[in-house]
Amino acid sequence: MAISEFAKKYHEKMFPGYVSGFLKTDPEFIELFDNFAFDEVVNQAIENMK
């Protein structure tokens, strides 16, 4: 699994230039977290607004 493009773009929009230390120490966690927090949650909220 990799961090989705949407999650990368949304993370950069919310936290410009921020790179988590977990990216080096626990990349699997960051993949799961970023995809969940910055893709799945955001897109679910958008879907619920329709």
C-alpha angles and dihedrals in degrees: 000000000000134000108274120243090240091054091049093050095044092047090052090048092052098038109022113206095356116139117184119228086224088072087076101031100040111010093165091059092049091050091053095042098045094045090049100041101035101033116018097039094042094047093045089054090050091049091050091054093059 
